[in-house]
């Protein structure tokens, strides 16, 4: 947990702290490490020796799963998808996947997150080789992934107590929604007491207001928790998505530059840059008060910076 004084000042308040989940320590870190601790435990308990994970070409989950699988002595199969015509740069996360020697299957996905039966096909290949596959959910966002963010809530509760902090709000990006779901279970089942604000990086608010309560209720049941959110509990914003998943917006490029220049901290173009664009936009709109104490959960993802054009990151030029 780090104070971001210069950023707070640049924005004219509120007090901002960064929860540095980009520094979670394995394979260049990110929020997925917390999810994977629990997902891998389930895979091992089920006797699996090969993790199958899907994501985009610049998937952070795939990169971190490959790194954690190496550390745990497991095999890994990456299934990376993109819409037709999408560039597939051997840079950023994909380069790191290659450096780790991960086995990669590329598929065209229409719509973007529809992997069809490609995961089952890879699982069949793994079985034919005499191994035991475990297919991870999209975004690592089942109940196990949520458990990671319930424990993160407990960790932050201790950090707040140690520093005599009483944050009013936590702001986080939303992709598949697992991190936000876990954090919302954390809010409703502990006395952490902050408001949880989610910034979508791809999906519509309407979609998330339906899918997150469903997923979180399932997570609560599996994890034996009493409380789960309904749509009215959620503060979710989709006005910072821009043209869609992975596309820079003028606001996200500005957010990346502002945080680098104020704090020497790097955000990423797909998730934390848009989440920060949301935090800045909501302060400017008055949705987040200038007298608040806000924790920004930095979920990582910086390797993807290197797969983006310098011009658009540095000047905000249209990519
Ligand atoms: C860097 C980064 N931040 C945020 C997220 C979003 O997390 P979730 O999918 O749990 O909403 C992801 C997921 O891919 C990510 O890689």
XYZ file of C-alpha atoms and ligand atoms in Angstrom:
335
model
C 0.000 0.000 0.000
C 1.648 3.228 -1.156
C 0.651 6.840 -0.781
C 0.391 8.590 -4.187
C 0.871 12.142 -2.972
C 2.005 13.765 -6.211
C -0.906 12.237 -8.115
C -3.390 13.399 -5.452
C -1.912 16.866 -5.761
C -2.004 16.863 -9.561
C -5.715 15.981 -9.397
C -6.519 18.524 -6.659
C -7.465 15.806 -4.122
C -8.729 13.211 -3.083
C -6.064 11.402 -1.074
C -4.990 8.462 -3.238
C -3.204 5.283 -2.211
C -2.035 2.534 -4.549
C -2.489 -1.092 -3.616
C 0.405 -2.506 -5.634
C -0.980 -5.799 -6.890
C 1.240 -5.265 -9.913
C 4.032 -6.364 -7.555
C 2.624 -9.732 -6.525
C 5.937 -11.317 -7.267
C 5.692 -14.164 -9.790
C 6.195 -13.824 -13.550
C 6.172 -9.991 -13.350
C 3.088 -10.005 -11.137
C -0.481 -8.767 -11.398
C -3.897 -9.525 -9.936
C -3.954 -12.993 -11.488
C -1.320 -14.264 -9.043
C -3.837 -14.070 -6.192
C -6.413 -15.961 -8.237
C -3.957 -18.605 -9.348
C -2.875 -19.504 -5.837
C -6.343 -20.975 -5.310
C -7.013 -22.217 -8.850
C -3.749 -24.161 -8.878
C -4.551 -25.682 -5.503
C -7.801 -26.999 -6.977
C -6.022 -28.303 -10.090
C -3.479 -30.139 -7.921
C -6.226 -31.518 -5.645
C -7.953 -32.920 -8.742
C -4.739 -34.667 -9.805
C -4.091 -32.469 -12.857
C -0.572 -32.021 -14.211
C -1.363 -29.655 -17.119
C -3.076 -26.261 -16.878
C -5.010 -25.067 -19.930
C -5.621 -21.337 -19.981
C -7.194 -19.062 -22.575
C -6.970 -15.322 -23.186
C -6.112 -12.678 -25.761
C -2.744 -12.517 -27.562
C -1.501 -10.163 -24.832
C -3.092 -12.150 -22.000
C -1.611 -11.400 -18.587
C -3.360 -14.453 -17.154
C -1.637 -16.700 -19.709
C 1.801 -15.211 -18.962
C 1.359 -15.506 -15.188
C -0.141 -19.010 -15.399
C 2.857 -20.138 -17.455
C 5.263 -18.658 -14.896
C 3.447 -20.111 -11.891
C 3.124 -23.503 -13.602
C 6.908 -23.532 -14.121
C 7.426 -22.782 -10.446
C 5.018 -25.545 -9.394
C 6.377 -28.145 -11.829
C 3.155 -28.266 -13.873
C 2.768 -28.289 -17.665
C 0.879 -25.474 -19.346
C -1.040 -25.027 -22.603
C -1.933 -21.497 -23.672
C -4.889 -20.995 -26.018
C -4.696 -17.423 -27.280
C -7.477 -15.898 -29.311
C -8.073 -12.734 -31.282
C -10.682 -11.387 -33.649
C -9.921 -11.835 -37.379
C -7.234 -9.419 -38.588
C -6.047 -8.527 -35.092
C -2.268 -7.974 -35.077
C -0.280 -10.595 -33.188
C 2.928 -8.867 -32.135
C 5.671 -11.056 -30.645
C 6.123 -8.465 -27.960
C 5.015 -7.890 -24.388
C 3.223 -10.865 -22.859
C 3.465 -12.992 -25.997
C 7.225 -12.575 -26.067
C 7.402 -13.587 -22.398
C 5.250 -16.673 -23.169
C 7.749 -17.624 -25.864
C 10.721 -17.018 -23.557
C 9.191 -19.486 -21.104
C 8.801 -22.010 -23.910
C 5.060 -22.271 -23.319
C 3.040 -24.334 -25.759
C 0.676 -21.933 -27.566
C -2.348 -22.629 -29.763
C -3.712 -19.611 -31.649
C -7.396 -19.425 -32.505
C -9.642 -16.846 -34.162
C -12.463 -15.940 -31.801
C -15.767 -14.393 -32.897
C -17.059 -12.913 -30.662
C -13.811 -12.108 -28.871
C -14.198 -14.353 -25.833
C -15.881 -17.299 -27.564
C -13.259 -20.035 -27.650
C -15.777 -22.610 -28.943
C -14.508 -26.149 -28.428
C -10.826 -25.191 -28.803
C -10.119 -25.706 -25.085
C -11.686 -29.178 -25.156
C -9.613 -30.022 -28.241
C -6.420 -29.062 -26.436
C -7.592 -31.082 -23.395
C -8.080 -34.124 -25.672
C -4.544 -33.665 -27.019
C -3.194 -33.485 -23.453
C -5.077 -36.677 -22.470
C -3.801 -38.463 -25.592
C -0.274 -37.618 -24.432
C -1.001 -39.369 -21.118
C -1.433 -36.231 -19.032
C -4.283 -34.865 -16.896
C -5.630 -31.460 -18.004
C -7.315 -28.778 -15.932
C -9.178 -26.103 -17.905
C -9.092 -22.742 -16.168
C -12.141 -20.460 -16.363
C -11.936 -17.328 -18.549
C -10.044 -14.656 -16.624
C -9.420 -17.139 -13.779
C -12.716 -15.896 -12.444
C -14.460 -18.790 -10.702
C -14.973 -19.081 -6.923
C -11.269 -19.891 -6.439
C -10.253 -16.629 -8.136
C -12.740 -14.739 -5.969
C -11.192 -16.336 -2.888
C -7.940 -14.610 -3.855
C -9.642 -11.236 -3.590
C -11.454 -12.043 -0.369
C -8.028 -12.731 1.142
C -6.765 -9.512 -0.470
C -9.564 -7.697 1.378
C -8.408 -9.197 4.679
C -4.821 -8.213 3.868
C -5.859 -4.603 3.170
C -7.923 -4.549 6.374
C -4.727 -5.292 8.305
C -2.771 -2.679 6.362
C -5.438 -0.043 7.046
C -5.430 -0.890 10.757
C -1.621 -0.724 10.926
C -1.582 2.700 9.219
C -4.706 4.063 10.952
C -6.381 4.508 7.559
C -10.098 4.503 6.878
C -10.466 4.617 3.077
C -13.851 5.663 1.698
C -13.481 3.876 -1.613
C -11.536 1.330 -3.630
C -11.327 1.720 -7.424
C -10.480 -1.230 -9.683
C -10.698 -2.189 -13.356
C -13.148 -4.841 -14.524
C -12.384 -7.335 -17.283
C -14.068 -10.679 -16.701
C -15.256 -9.343 -13.324
C -13.692 -11.946 -11.014
C -11.542 -9.454 -9.137
C -14.462 -7.093 -8.614
C -16.731 -10.002 -7.564
C -14.204 -11.200 -4.980
C -13.731 -7.666 -3.684
C -17.506 -7.175 -3.445
C -17.787 -10.368 -1.387
C -14.998 -8.929 0.754
C -16.961 -5.717 1.300
C -20.220 -7.492 2.151
C -18.722 -10.110 4.468
C -16.211 -8.014 6.437
C -16.182 -4.601 8.129
C -13.730 -3.112 5.580
C -16.284 -0.373 5.015
C -15.213 1.211 1.729
C -17.352 1.712 -1.375
C -16.225 -0.380 -4.304
C -16.102 1.348 -7.698
C -15.441 -0.724 -10.812
C -14.324 0.628 -14.184
C -15.130 -1.654 -17.090
C -12.411 -2.032 -19.715
C -14.603 -3.810 -22.250
C -18.087 -4.900 -21.247
C -21.234 -2.823 -20.887
C -22.520 -1.797 -17.480
C -25.824 -3.585 -18.163
C -24.016 -6.835 -18.887
C -21.891 -6.547 -15.740
C -24.845 -5.634 -13.514
C -26.319 -8.991 -14.511
C -23.223 -11.187 -14.679
C -21.414 -10.035 -11.525
C -24.238 -10.693 -9.010
C -24.772 -14.124 -10.612
C -21.078 -15.033 -10.406
C -20.644 -13.572 -6.923
C -23.689 -15.440 -5.583
C -22.237 -18.669 -6.962
C -18.877 -17.787 -5.372
C -20.511 -17.033 -2.017
C -22.300 -20.392 -2.018
C -19.130 -22.316 -2.922
C -17.045 -20.462 -0.345
C -19.627 -20.629 2.456
C -20.149 -16.873 2.729
C -23.394 -15.354 3.994
C -23.696 -12.209 1.880
C -23.596 -11.690 -1.877
C -24.211 -8.507 -3.894
C -27.319 -7.596 -5.869
C -27.152 -5.145 -8.780
C -28.109 -2.198 -6.543
C -24.943 -2.769 -4.445
C -22.647 -2.256 -7.432
C -21.007 0.995 -8.581
C -19.876 0.156 -12.112
C -18.931 2.505 -14.951
C -18.567 1.664 -18.631
C -17.987 5.122 -20.057
C -14.182 4.690 -20.162
C -14.153 1.657 -22.497
C -13.700 3.676 -25.711
C -13.809 1.577 -28.876
C -13.449 -1.669 -26.972
C -11.138 -4.142 -25.271
C -7.473 -3.283 -25.660
C -7.988 -0.007 -27.535
C -6.272 3.028 -26.069
C -8.435 6.070 -25.472
C -7.129 9.651 -25.173
C -8.077 9.452 -21.475
C -6.278 6.147 -20.832
C -3.110 7.340 -22.602
C -3.269 10.545 -20.545
C -3.736 8.520 -17.344
C -0.719 6.334 -18.150
C 1.462 9.398 -18.753
C 0.173 11.306 -15.715
C 0.856 8.448 -13.276
C 4.290 7.756 -14.800
C 5.211 11.443 -14.571
C 3.773 12.055 -11.092
C 4.694 8.798 -9.358
C 7.181 6.866 -11.507
C 4.596 4.066 -11.567
C 3.633 2.341 -14.808
C 0.061 1.459 -15.682
C -0.971 -0.760 -18.581
C -2.945 0.119 -21.719
C -5.666 -2.547 -21.367
C -6.723 -2.528 -17.695
C -5.082 -0.243 -15.145
C -4.743 2.667 -17.610
C -8.484 2.619 -18.263
C -9.238 2.090 -14.573
C -7.151 5.180 -13.792
C -8.879 7.110 -16.597
C -12.097 6.193 -14.768
C -10.784 7.355 -11.395
C -9.671 10.688 -12.904
C -12.923 11.126 -14.829
C -15.087 10.347 -11.778
C -13.129 12.878 -9.680
C -13.576 15.543 -12.362
C -17.300 14.744 -12.593
C -17.715 14.943 -8.817
C -18.781 11.287 -8.452
C -15.692 10.782 -6.286
C -15.393 13.553 -3.694
C -12.185 15.539 -3.291
C -12.321 14.952 0.466
C -12.304 11.155 0.097
C -9.498 8.700 0.742
C -9.352 6.398 -2.272
C -7.391 3.195 -2.792
C -6.562 2.455 -6.424
C -5.958 -1.252 -6.915
C -3.143 -1.525 -9.461
C -3.776 -4.872 -11.110
C -0.576 -4.969 -13.193
C -0.402 -5.813 -16.903
C 2.550 -3.567 -17.820
C 4.182 -6.005 -20.291
C 1.392 -5.084 -22.745
C 2.804 -1.529 -22.866
C 5.511 -2.851 -25.180
C 2.963 -4.101 -27.710
C 1.553 -0.582 -28.237
C 2.742 2.151 -30.582
C 5.027 4.672 -28.882
C 3.292 7.549 -30.676
C -0.119 6.824 -29.214
C 1.233 6.269 -25.675
C 3.512 9.304 -25.706
C 1.374 11.837 -27.520
C -2.144 10.476 -27.368
C -2.087 10.216 -31.181
C -4.763 7.961 -32.643
C -3.318 4.428 -32.747
C -3.688 -6.480 -15.555
C -5.100 -6.865 -15.359
N -5.896 -6.031 -14.680
C -7.208 -6.299 -14.482
C -7.772 -7.456 -14.975
C -9.238 -7.662 -14.776
O -9.511 -8.639 -13.833
P -10.863 -9.443 -13.909
O -10.801 -10.285 -15.162
O -10.858 -10.254 -12.684
O -11.989 -8.473 -13.997
C -6.984 -8.359 -15.677
C -7.594 -9.565 -16.256
O -7.312 -10.010 -17.313
C -5.620 -8.061 -15.865
O -4.809 -8.895 -16.542
